[in-house]
Short mmCIF file of C-alpha atoms in Angstrom, two decimals:
data_model
loop_
_atom_site.label_atom_id
_atom_site.label_comp_id
_atom_site.label_asym_id
_atom_site.label_seq_id
_atom_site.Cartn_x
_atom_site.Cartn_y
_atom_site.Cartn_z
CA LYS A 1 17.38 10.03 5.20
CA ALA A 2 13.97 11.68 4.19
CA GLY A 3 10.93 9.39 3.56
CA VAL A 4 8.62 9.53 0.37
CA THR A 5 6.99 13.13 0.37
CA GLN A 6 3.80 13.87 -0.93
CA THR A 7 2.40 17.39 -1.75
CA PRO A 8 -0.28 18.75 -1.16
CA ARG A 9 -1.43 16.68 1.93
CA TYR A 10 -5.28 17.85 1.75
CA LEU A 11 -6.92 19.36 -1.80
CA ILE A 12 -10.51 19.99 -2.34
CA LYS A 13 -11.88 20.22 -5.80
CA THR A 14 -15.37 20.46 -7.61
CA ARG A 15 -16.27 17.88 -10.04
CA GLY A 16 -15.24 18.32 -13.58
CA GLN A 17 -12.00 20.10 -12.56
CA GLN A 18 -8.48 18.78 -13.08
CA VAL A 19 -5.87 17.88 -10.24
CA THR A 20 -2.15 17.62 -10.10
CA LEU A 21 -0.30 15.54 -7.29
CA SER A 22 3.24 15.58 -6.41
CA CYS A 23 5.77 13.09 -4.94
CA SER A 24 9.45 12.93 -4.21
CA PRO A 25 10.96 9.50 -3.52
CA ILE A 26 13.34 8.52 -1.33
CA SER A 27 16.67 9.72 -2.22
CA GLY A 28 18.47 7.29 -4.78
CA HIS A 29 15.04 5.28 -5.36
CA ARG A 30 14.37 5.47 -9.09
CA SER A 31 10.93 3.62 -9.21
CA VAL A 32 7.83 5.74 -8.01
CA SER A 33 4.19 3.98 -7.77
CA TRP A 34 0.83 5.46 -7.13
CA TYR A 35 -1.92 3.91 -5.46
CA GLN A 36 -5.64 4.92 -4.86
CA GLN A 37 -7.15 4.06 -1.21
CA THR A 38 -10.91 4.15 -0.83
CA PRO A 39 -12.89 2.57 1.97
CA GLY A 40 -14.95 0.39 -0.43
CA GLN A 41 -12.10 -0.69 -2.91
CA GLY A 42 -9.12 -0.42 -0.53
CA LEU A 43 -5.61 0.02 -2.00
CA GLN A 44 -5.54 -0.06 -5.79
CA PHE A 45 -2.44 0.06 -7.93
CA LEU A 46 -2.85 3.06 -10.46
CA PHE A 47 0.69 3.14 -12.27
CA GLU A 48 4.54 2.63 -11.80
CA TYR A 49 7.18 4.67 -13.24
CA PHE A 50 10.91 3.80 -13.60
CA SER A 51 13.61 5.96 -14.87
CA GLU A 52 10.85 8.44 -16.62
CA THR A 53 9.01 5.77 -18.03
CA GLN A 54 5.70 4.04 -17.23
CA ARG A 55 6.61 0.30 -16.33
CA ASN A 56 3.22 -0.86 -15.28
CA LYS A 57 -0.20 0.26 -15.35
CA GLY A 58 -3.47 -0.65 -13.35
CA ASN A 59 -6.99 -0.71 -14.32
CA PHE A 60 -7.81 2.78 -14.13
CA PRO A 61 -9.32 5.20 -17.02
CA GLY A 62 -7.55 7.46 -19.26
CA ARG A 63 -8.52 10.51 -16.82
CA PHE A 64 -5.69 9.20 -14.67
CA SER A 65 -2.15 10.08 -15.81
CA GLY A 66 1.50 10.47 -14.56
CA ARG A 67 5.02 11.38 -15.13
CA GLN A 68 8.36 11.07 -13.68
CA PHE A 69 11.28 13.59 -14.14
CA SER A 70 14.55 12.99 -14.50
CA ASN A 71 15.38 13.55 -10.76
CA SER A 72 12.75 10.57 -10.42
CA ARG A 73 10.20 13.28 -8.62
CA SER A 74 6.57 12.11 -10.19
CA GLU A 75 3.58 13.83 -10.83
CA MET A 76 -0.08 12.28 -11.11
CA ASN A 77 -2.76 14.19 -12.70
CA VAL A 78 -6.42 13.37 -12.88
CA SER A 79 -8.71 15.22 -15.04
CA THR A 80 -12.52 15.79 -15.36
CA LEU A 81 -12.84 14.95 -11.88
CA GLU A 82 -15.65 12.56 -10.76
CA LEU A 83 -17.26 12.23 -6.95
CA GLY A 84 -15.91 8.88 -7.16
CA ASP A 85 -12.29 10.25 -7.48
CA SER A 86 -12.36 11.06 -3.66
CA ALA A 87 -9.69 9.00 -2.18
CA LEU A 88 -6.26 9.06 -0.54
CA TYR A 89 -3.59 9.06 -3.23
CA LEU A 90 -0.38 7.00 -2.01
CA CYS A 91 3.01 7.40 -3.53
CA ALA A 92 5.75 4.98 -3.06
CA SER A 93 9.15 4.54 -3.93
CA ARG A 94 10.84 1.06 -4.39
CA THR A 95 14.36 0.10 -3.06
CA ALA A 96 17.00 -1.80 -4.93
CA ASN A 97 15.95 -4.97 -3.42
CA GLU A 98 12.23 -4.36 -4.44
CA LYS A 99 10.70 -3.22 -0.89
CA LEU A 100 8.25 -0.45 -1.36
CA PHE A 101 7.95 2.37 0.75
CA PHE A 102 4.85 4.77 1.18
CA GLY A 103 4.25 8.47 1.71
CA SER A 104 1.77 9.61 3.70
CA GLY A 105 -0.73 10.49 0.91
CA THR A 106 -2.76 13.17 -0.56
CA GLN A 107 -6.27 13.19 0.76
CA LEU A 108 -8.44 14.15 -2.17
CA SER A 109 -11.97 15.49 -1.75
CA VAL A 110 -14.34 15.99 -4.80
CA LEU A 111 -17.44 18.05 -4.48
CA GLN B 1 -12.92 -12.93 -6.37
CA LYS B 2 -9.88 -10.54 -5.30
CA GLU B 3 -6.61 -12.01 -5.88
CA VAL B 4 -5.87 -11.27 -2.03
CA GLU B 5 -8.72 -11.84 0.67
CA GLN B 6 -8.45 -10.32 4.11
CA ASP B 7 -11.04 -10.32 6.90
CA PRO B 8 -11.77 -6.40 7.44
CA GLY B 9 -12.76 -6.89 10.94
CA PRO B 10 -12.81 -5.08 13.15
CA LEU B 11 -10.55 -7.25 15.71
CA SER B 12 -10.53 -6.17 19.14
CA VAL B 13 -8.11 -7.98 21.91
CA PRO B 14 -6.77 -7.16 25.41
CA GLU B 15 -3.14 -5.80 25.80
CA GLY B 16 -0.71 -8.33 26.16
CA ALA B 17 -2.84 -11.20 23.92
CA ILE B 18 -1.38 -12.88 20.76
CA VAL B 19 -2.74 -11.43 17.68
CA SER B 20 -3.22 -13.62 14.60
CA LEU B 21 -3.95 -11.73 11.44
CA ASN B 22 -4.83 -13.61 8.09
CA CYS B 23 -4.82 -13.54 4.17
CA THR B 24 -5.65 -15.78 1.48
CA TYR B 25 -4.51 -15.28 -2.05
CA SER B 26 -5.30 -16.90 -5.32
CA ASN B 27 -2.41 -16.07 -7.87
CA SER B 28 0.16 -18.91 -7.80
CA ALA B 29 2.42 -16.57 -9.33
CA PHE B 30 2.88 -14.52 -6.35
CA GLN B 31 6.62 -14.80 -4.63
CA TYR B 32 6.77 -11.67 -2.39
CA PHE B 33 4.70 -11.13 0.46
CA MET B 34 4.23 -8.11 2.83
CA TRP B 35 2.45 -6.82 5.88
CA TYR B 36 2.04 -3.36 6.05
CA ARG B 37 0.74 -1.22 9.24
CA GLN B 38 -1.29 1.79 8.90
CA TYR B 39 -2.37 4.30 11.26
CA SER B 40 -5.27 6.66 10.70
CA ARG B 41 -4.26 9.40 8.06
CA LYS B 42 -0.92 8.02 7.32
CA GLY B 43 0.55 6.00 4.61
CA PRO B 44 1.16 2.23 5.15
CA GLU B 45 4.31 1.06 7.07
CA LEU B 46 6.43 -1.88 5.78
CA LEU B 47 6.40 -4.41 8.56
CA MET B 48 7.54 -7.52 7.39
CA TYR B 49 8.78 -8.68 3.92
CA THR B 50 9.01 -12.27 3.05
CA TYR B 51 10.30 -14.04 -0.14
CA SER B 52 8.37 -17.46 -1.03
CA SER B 53 7.11 -19.82 1.66
CA GLY B 54 8.50 -19.93 5.44
CA ASN B 55 8.50 -17.89 8.44
CA LYS B 56 10.31 -14.48 9.45
CA GLU B 57 10.69 -13.07 12.80
CA ASP B 58 11.46 -9.53 13.80
CA GLY B 59 10.94 -8.59 17.41
CA ARG B 60 7.18 -9.34 18.64
CA PHE B 61 6.19 -9.79 14.92
CA THR B 62 6.25 -13.23 12.92
CA ALA B 63 5.17 -13.36 9.36
CA GLN B 64 4.44 -17.00 7.89
CA VAL B 65 3.54 -17.96 4.21
CA ASP B 66 2.32 -21.14 3.16
CA LYS B 67 2.37 -21.40 -0.74
CA SER B 68 0.80 -24.61 -0.76
CA SER B 69 -2.46 -23.34 0.72
CA LYS B 70 -1.97 -19.89 -0.42
CA TYR B 71 -2.20 -18.46 3.12
CA ILE B 72 -0.40 -15.46 4.60
CA SER B 73 -0.34 -14.85 8.33
CA LEU B 74 0.91 -12.22 10.71
CA PHE B 75 1.47 -12.85 14.71
CA ILE B 76 1.88 -10.27 16.97
CA ARG B 77 3.08 -11.38 20.38
CA ASP B 78 2.63 -9.23 23.57
CA SER B 79 0.43 -6.83 21.89
CA GLN B 80 0.43 -3.37 22.92
CA PRO B 81 -2.09 -0.34 22.59
CA SER B 82 0.33 1.20 20.18
CA ASP B 83 -0.26 -1.73 17.92
CA SER B 84 -3.67 -0.52 17.41
CA ALA B 85 -3.95 0.16 13.26
CA THR B 86 -5.18 -1.25 10.27
CA TYR B 87 -2.98 -4.27 9.00
CA LEU B 88 -2.73 -4.80 5.34
CA CYS B 89 -1.43 -8.12 3.72
CA ALA B 90 0.01 -7.59 0.11
CA ALA B 91 1.51 -10.06 -2.45
CA GLU B 92 3.12 -9.51 -5.94
CA GLN B 93 5.07 -11.51 -8.53
CA GLY B 94 8.22 -9.55 -8.68
CA ALA B 95 8.87 -5.88 -9.42
CA GLN B 96 5.36 -5.54 -10.40
CA LYS B 97 2.14 -4.15 -9.10
CA LEU B 98 1.64 -4.91 -5.40
CA VAL B 99 -2.08 -6.45 -4.51
CA PHE B 100 -3.17 -5.54 -1.14
CA GLY B 101 -5.97 -7.15 0.97
CA GLN B 102 -8.76 -5.08 2.33
CA GLY B 103 -6.85 -4.50 5.55
CA THR B 104 -8.01 -5.46 9.20
CA ARG B 105 -8.47 -2.92 11.84
CA LEU B 106 -7.12 -3.91 14.91
CA THR B 107 -7.59 -2.81 18.50
CA ILE B 108 -5.77 -3.44 21.53
CA ASN B 109 -7.43 -2.49 24.48
CA PRO B 110 -5.19 -1.46 27.89
#
């Protein structure tokens, strides 16, 4: 069974640009969560989607948004990028018994 | 104060030693506790998953949760160089957001 797949693996953007990250959950998983990981703040929850609806949201500004499609694939968008948005963005899908499995992440660098 | 506190280390031990990793948490509503292992440039990998208080063993790994003292532990027996990684504790109330500790960087020296 394939794991959580995230694309692209690496991304370099400049301040003010926007970016879209993609995540394909493990087959059969309907819940997708997004996390931001930085050396200073660690892993922080962004949002969770279940059956195309946002079920939970963390404390991030509105520049961070996401969506989920009918096939459970999810995208995350960050608009008006800031230097502080440089981070590893991790997607995770959840099993029916609530265990969370992560992808390898997208490393975003904002210059 | 963070909801889940973890000493970032780094922690360095010789091969074969018993490793003890610990976290404390402040939210009494947390019921599910996890340990993840993260290698450099990879996503976190689920190691142990525990509901409420008690011990859980899986091979060389033992997870302990003491809800009365809000303390989470992971023990690694017969540590190997391949165990060198960052270990993250995490907790949640239910199907809610996972709250992570800062992570402890562990090195096992051959």
